Amino acid sequence: MTAESARTPEPGLPAGIQLTAPVPGWAIDADVVVVGSGVAGLTAALRCTAAGLRTVVVTKARLDDGSTRWAQGGIAAALGEGDTPEQHLSDTLVAGAGLCDEEAVRTLVTEGPDAVRRLIGTGARFDTSATGDLQLTREGGHHRRRIAHAGGDATGAEISRALVDAVRDASLRTVENALVLDLLTDEHGNTSGVTLHVMGEGQHDGVGAVRAPAVVLATGGMGQVFSATTNPAVSTGDGVALALRAGAEVSDLEFVQFHPTVLFLGAGSEGQQPLVSEAVRGEGAHLVDADGVRFMLDQHELAELAPRDIVAKAIMRRMREQGAEHMYLDGRHFGAQMWADRFPTILAACRSHGIDPVTEPIPVAPAAHYASGGVVTDLRGRTTVPGLYACGEVACTGVHGANRLASNSLLEGLVFAERIAADIAAVAAAPRPEPSADRPPATAHGTADATALLPLIAPEARLTIQRIMSKGAGVLRSATSLGVAAEALEAVHQEALRPTDPGKPAQPGVESWETSNLLCVARVLVAAALEREETRGCHWREDFPERDDTDWRRHLVVRLGAGRALELSRTDTPAFPAVLPADPPVPREPSP
């Protein structure tokens, strides 16, 4: 690792590090390929299709199996009477703890309301009052009711349904059950598609390629890098890892948001954990300890509705003070009818684990929830690799800073997906030279330089990586814990380079590719967390408990350099400079 280095990579020279994989046995040609089927991916795909572009959606499971459908709380936008984008901007900047890019946030909050209205026009049905107005609620960090929700606490599922229906109505080409592997580039380093592996039988099977001059990464998060997370099993950091291997910059990976109120299933519980939405606190539930004492009242002016990092830290402190494994969320005063009408999903999840929120407090503890950082983009979703875009949780637009404001994630995916589609359409309409031949993809037996191949990690290392991360890089961090984690992750990496049994190296396959991606993002996260010697937002260093604006009100940017070494640099300001040279403004679609 280097301390300070040039931020902008050499143009046209992506790192070209690739996963070991078989030669693609089939190919699809398109104008744009979108990887991911959440709100960001499907919105981008629908907009690109509407612009007349041949669009292919690649998704790791089924179209409706991404992180979006798990979103309970809602989507934030200044849609209510008396609310304004400026107020939404202010709340977002406060939650981001000094690291938001203000221009990116202003873009989000000003374009957000119309983007939500267009989503409603697509077919999403949000909860309304008897007069037909949107029902809006509050969540942590918001000073106004601005969270639109659907089905009580099933907002993500409704948004996913509406977008999937729209994709099918548009007869948009999709490739499901497909794990993206690596970026394809031409001889000049421009994006020319992706390689992918389709799992199971169908029209396509095994490793193939989608050839396109524009690739949109909308692959979601990387919560599976920790033992306990609210993320689905598909969230293995594939998009961030692909971008790193392709030479793109990533930033802010140290800022992992741990949701404060995740249903506690017992010490040592692993895998996806049930979320208890922030909207429950927004409607008046209280956080209490085992004695029934509300402990958030003296922590923040908004008490239980403080930004998530503050609530998570307060819960952890109280647990440590009392030697407890969890705290409680008390919503008994809601009554049975409100639980059934407003929070049916959460009620069912709790009861399935033997807890009835109507009659007893819910045991809760923080768990990994959302990656505020990701692949660095500009305001049009462009990364530092020409033709490669990113949006949604995989991206780092500068909107979230050091801590995402509740329910801004769905809005970010929506707004920046529309901007990406507009940019791709504008580029496609401009004259351009004939595309060059693809650079040969990395293969297990192909022509790629062996030094550019990423050693595969054995699938059985997945649990090891997750436990290393939960122990050393969880809510509470220190130089000691992070140093131990870094050494342990390096040992996993070295084992892949020199397996104990040289005759049985890890074989190409979905499990080894996913585990390799997890190790890649874990190493970057730990390196950045070790470098950032302060406490800010959702990055809590016990050995540096204070926020340090003099040295650390800036971003850490990471690239994979020669020999797969991590190269860290710092930005000069909290803002992200434009990724590509400025050109004419992006055309905007008028509101319906």
PDB file of C-alpha atoms in Angstrom, residues 173-285:
ATOM      1  CA  ARG A 173     -33.957  -9.428 -22.686  1.00  0.00           C
ATOM      2  CA  THR A 174     -32.821 -10.907 -19.360  1.00  0.00           C
ATOM      3  CA  VAL A 175     -30.288 -13.510 -18.301  1.00  0.00           C
ATOM      4  CA  GLU A 176     -31.169 -14.848 -14.856  1.00  0.00           C
ATOM      5  CA  ASN A 177     -29.101 -17.027 -12.481  1.00  0.00           C
ATOM      6  CA  ALA A 178     -25.944 -15.497 -13.916  1.00  0.00           C
ATOM      7  CA  LEU A 179     -22.863 -14.462 -11.927  1.00  0.00           C
ATOM      8  CA  VAL A 180     -20.894 -11.695 -13.622  1.00  0.00           C
ATOM      9  CA  LEU A 181     -17.171 -12.477 -13.770  1.00  0.00           C
ATOM     10  CA  ASP A 182     -15.088  -9.758 -15.399  1.00  0.00           C
ATOM     11  CA  LEU A 183     -15.153  -6.703 -17.613  1.00  0.00           C
ATOM     12  CA  LEU A 184     -14.213  -6.972 -21.279  1.00  0.00           C
ATOM     13  CA  THR A 185     -12.269  -4.054 -22.761  1.00  0.00           C
ATOM     14  CA  ASP A 186     -11.047  -3.203 -26.236  1.00  0.00           C
ATOM     15  CA  GLU A 187      -7.448  -2.505 -27.191  1.00  0.00           C
ATOM     16  CA  HIS A 188      -7.795   1.101 -25.989  1.00  0.00           C
ATOM     17  CA  GLY A 189      -9.105   0.138 -22.550  1.00  0.00           C
ATOM     18  CA  ASN A 190     -12.724   1.031 -23.325  1.00  0.00           C
ATOM     19  CA  THR A 191     -15.509  -1.159 -21.967  1.00  0.00           C
ATOM     20  CA  SER A 192     -16.800  -3.731 -24.430  1.00  0.00           C
ATOM     21  CA  GLY A 193     -18.914  -6.040 -22.267  1.00  0.00           C
ATOM     22  CA  VAL A 194     -18.711  -8.613 -19.503  1.00  0.00           C
ATOM     23  CA  THR A 195     -18.071 -12.301 -19.055  1.00  0.00           C
ATOM     24  CA  LEU A 196     -20.563 -14.219 -16.934  1.00  0.00           C
ATOM     25  CA  HIS A 197     -21.458 -17.701 -15.796  1.00  0.00           C
ATOM     26  CA  VAL A 198     -25.044 -18.916 -16.079  1.00  0.00           C
ATOM     27  CA  MET A 199     -25.981 -21.440 -13.424  1.00  0.00           C
ATOM     28  CA  GLY A 200     -28.205 -24.299 -14.553  1.00  0.00           C
ATOM     29  CA  GLU A 201     -29.748 -25.233 -17.852  1.00  0.00           C
ATOM     30  CA  GLY A 202     -31.522 -22.795 -20.133  1.00  0.00           C
ATOM     31  CA  GLN A 203     -31.010 -20.825 -23.306  1.00  0.00           C
ATOM     32  CA  HIS A 204     -27.469 -20.136 -22.117  1.00  0.00           C
ATOM     33  CA  ASP A 205     -25.372 -22.243 -19.788  1.00  0.00           C
ATOM     34  CA  GLY A 206     -21.863 -21.995 -18.400  1.00  0.00           C
ATOM     35  CA  VAL A 207     -19.451 -19.154 -19.114  1.00  0.00           C
ATOM     36  CA  GLY A 208     -20.380 -16.716 -21.858  1.00  0.00           C
ATOM     37  CA  ALA A 209     -20.181 -13.028 -22.712  1.00  0.00           C
ATOM     38  CA  VAL A 210     -22.448 -10.065 -23.309  1.00  0.00           C
ATOM     39  CA  ARG A 211     -20.682  -7.695 -25.686  1.00  0.00           C
ATOM     40  CA  ALA A 212     -21.685  -4.044 -25.286  1.00  0.00           C
ATOM     41  CA  PRO A 213     -19.919  -0.655 -25.264  1.00  0.00           C
ATOM     42  CA  ALA A 214     -21.678   0.304 -22.022  1.00  0.00           C
ATOM     43  CA  VAL A 215     -21.850  -1.742 -18.821  1.00  0.00           C
ATOM     44  CA  VAL A 216     -23.932  -0.663 -15.817  1.00  0.00           C
ATOM     45  CA  LEU A 217     -22.998  -2.247 -12.505  1.00  0.00           C
ATOM     46  CA  ALA A 218     -26.039  -2.382 -10.219  1.00  0.00           C
ATOM     47  CA  THR A 219     -24.974  -5.468  -8.285  1.00  0.00           C
ATOM     48  CA  GLY A 220     -25.975  -4.299  -4.806  1.00  0.00           C
ATOM     49  CA  GLY A 221     -23.930  -4.598  -1.648  1.00  0.00           C
ATOM     50  CA  MET A 222     -21.370  -6.780   0.063  1.00  0.00           C
ATOM     51  CA  GLY A 223     -23.028  -7.565   3.388  1.00  0.00           C
ATOM     52  CA  GLN A 224     -22.093 -11.236   3.120  1.00  0.00           C
ATOM     53  CA  VAL A 225     -18.513 -10.267   3.954  1.00  0.00           C
ATOM     54  CA  PHE A 226     -19.713 -10.339   7.589  1.00  0.00           C
ATOM     55  CA  SER A 227     -21.123 -13.288   9.525  1.00  0.00           C
ATOM     56  CA  ALA A 228     -24.398 -11.574  10.404  1.00  0.00           C
ATOM     57  CA  THR A 229     -26.076  -9.258   7.918  1.00  0.00           C
ATOM     58  CA  THR A 230     -29.461  -8.128   6.701  1.00  0.00           C
ATOM     59  CA  ASN A 231     -28.292  -8.713   3.105  1.00  0.00           C
ATOM     60  CA  PRO A 232     -29.414 -11.676   1.006  1.00  0.00           C
ATOM     61  CA  ALA A 233     -26.969 -14.448   0.125  1.00  0.00           C
ATOM     62  CA  VAL A 234     -26.283 -12.922  -3.315  1.00  0.00           C
ATOM     63  CA  SER A 235     -24.647  -9.797  -1.791  1.00  0.00           C
ATOM     64  CA  THR A 236     -21.018 -10.885  -2.117  1.00  0.00           C
ATOM     65  CA  GLY A 237     -19.429  -7.688  -3.414  1.00  0.00           C
ATOM     66  CA  ASP A 238     -19.192  -8.955  -7.007  1.00  0.00           C
ATOM     67  CA  GLY A 239     -19.513  -5.516  -8.620  1.00  0.00           C
ATOM     68  CA  VAL A 240     -16.894  -3.820  -6.447  1.00  0.00           C
ATOM     69  CA  ALA A 241     -14.467  -6.716  -6.981  1.00  0.00           C
ATOM     70  CA  LEU A 242     -15.016  -6.673 -10.767  1.00  0.00           C
ATOM     71  CA  ALA A 243     -14.451  -2.913 -10.879  1.00  0.00           C
ATOM     72  CA  LEU A 244     -11.257  -3.179  -8.846  1.00  0.00           C
ATOM     73  CA  ARG A 245      -9.892  -5.877 -11.137  1.00  0.00           C
ATOM     74  CA  ALA A 246     -10.725  -3.699 -14.143  1.00  0.00           C
ATOM     75  CA  GLY A 247      -8.728  -0.788 -12.742  1.00  0.00           C
ATOM     76  CA  ALA A 248     -11.579   1.363 -11.418  1.00  0.00           C
ATOM     77  CA  GLU A 249     -11.335   3.372  -8.218  1.00  0.00           C
ATOM     78  CA  VAL A 250     -13.368   2.529  -5.129  1.00  0.00           C
ATOM     79  CA  SER A 251     -13.846   4.689  -2.071  1.00  0.00           C
ATOM     80  CA  ASP A 252     -15.372   4.803   1.431  1.00  0.00           C
ATOM     81  CA  LEU A 253     -15.548   1.015   1.886  1.00  0.00           C
ATOM     82  CA  GLU A 254     -14.672   1.511   5.560  1.00  0.00           C
ATOM     83  CA  PHE A 255     -18.094   3.111   6.068  1.00  0.00           C
ATOM     84  CA  VAL A 256     -20.270   0.045   6.515  1.00  0.00           C
ATOM     85  CA  GLN A 257     -23.587   0.878   8.073  1.00  0.00           C
ATOM     86  CA  PHE A 258     -24.610  -1.557  10.797  1.00  0.00           C
ATOM     87  CA  HIS A 259     -28.376  -1.365  11.164  1.00  0.00           C
ATOM     88  CA  PRO A 260     -29.105  -0.805  14.858  1.00  0.00           C
ATOM     89  CA  THR A 261     -32.244  -2.910  15.114  1.00  0.00           C
ATOM     90  CA  VAL A 262     -31.822  -6.375  13.664  1.00  0.00           C
ATOM     91  CA  LEU A 263     -33.743  -9.228  15.271  1.00  0.00           C
ATOM     92  CA  PHE A 264     -31.352 -10.957  17.681  1.00  0.00           C
ATOM     93  CA  LEU A 265     -31.408 -14.700  16.996  1.00  0.00           C
ATOM     94  CA  GLY A 266     -28.793 -15.736  19.525  1.00  0.00           C
ATOM     95  CA  ALA A 267     -25.044 -15.395  19.964  1.00  0.00           C
ATOM     96  CA  GLY A 268     -23.156 -16.750  16.998  1.00  0.00           C
ATOM     97  CA  SER A 269     -26.071 -16.535  14.552  1.00  0.00           C
ATOM     98  CA  GLU A 270     -24.777 -16.288  10.991  1.00  0.00           C
ATOM     99  CA  GLY A 271     -26.166 -15.472   7.563  1.00  0.00           C
ATOM    100  CA  GLN A 272     -29.062 -13.187   6.682  1.00  0.00           C
ATOM    101  CA  GLN A 273     -30.836 -11.857   9.773  1.00  0.00           C
ATOM    102  CA  PRO A 274     -34.373 -10.362   9.916  1.00  0.00           C
ATOM    103  CA  LEU A 275     -34.431  -6.577   9.840  1.00  0.00           C
ATOM    104  CA  VAL A 276     -36.681  -4.564  12.161  1.00  0.00           C
ATOM    105  CA  SER A 277     -37.214  -1.437  10.088  1.00  0.00           C
ATOM    106  CA  GLU A 278     -36.323   2.019  11.302  1.00  0.00           C
ATOM    107  CA  ALA A 279     -39.922   2.910  10.494  1.00  0.00           C
ATOM    108  CA  VAL A 280     -40.945   1.039  13.663  1.00  0.00           C
ATOM    109  CA  ARG A 281     -39.049   3.661  15.649  1.00  0.00           C
ATOM    110  CA  GLY A 282     -40.445   6.298  13.306  1.00  0.00           C
ATOM    111  CA  GLU A 283     -43.925   5.366  14.480  1.00  0.00           C
ATOM    112  CA  GLY A 284     -42.926   5.621  18.132  1.00  0.00           C
ATOM    113  CA  ALA A 285     -41.291   2.386  19.334  1.00  0.00           C
TER     114      ALA A 285
END
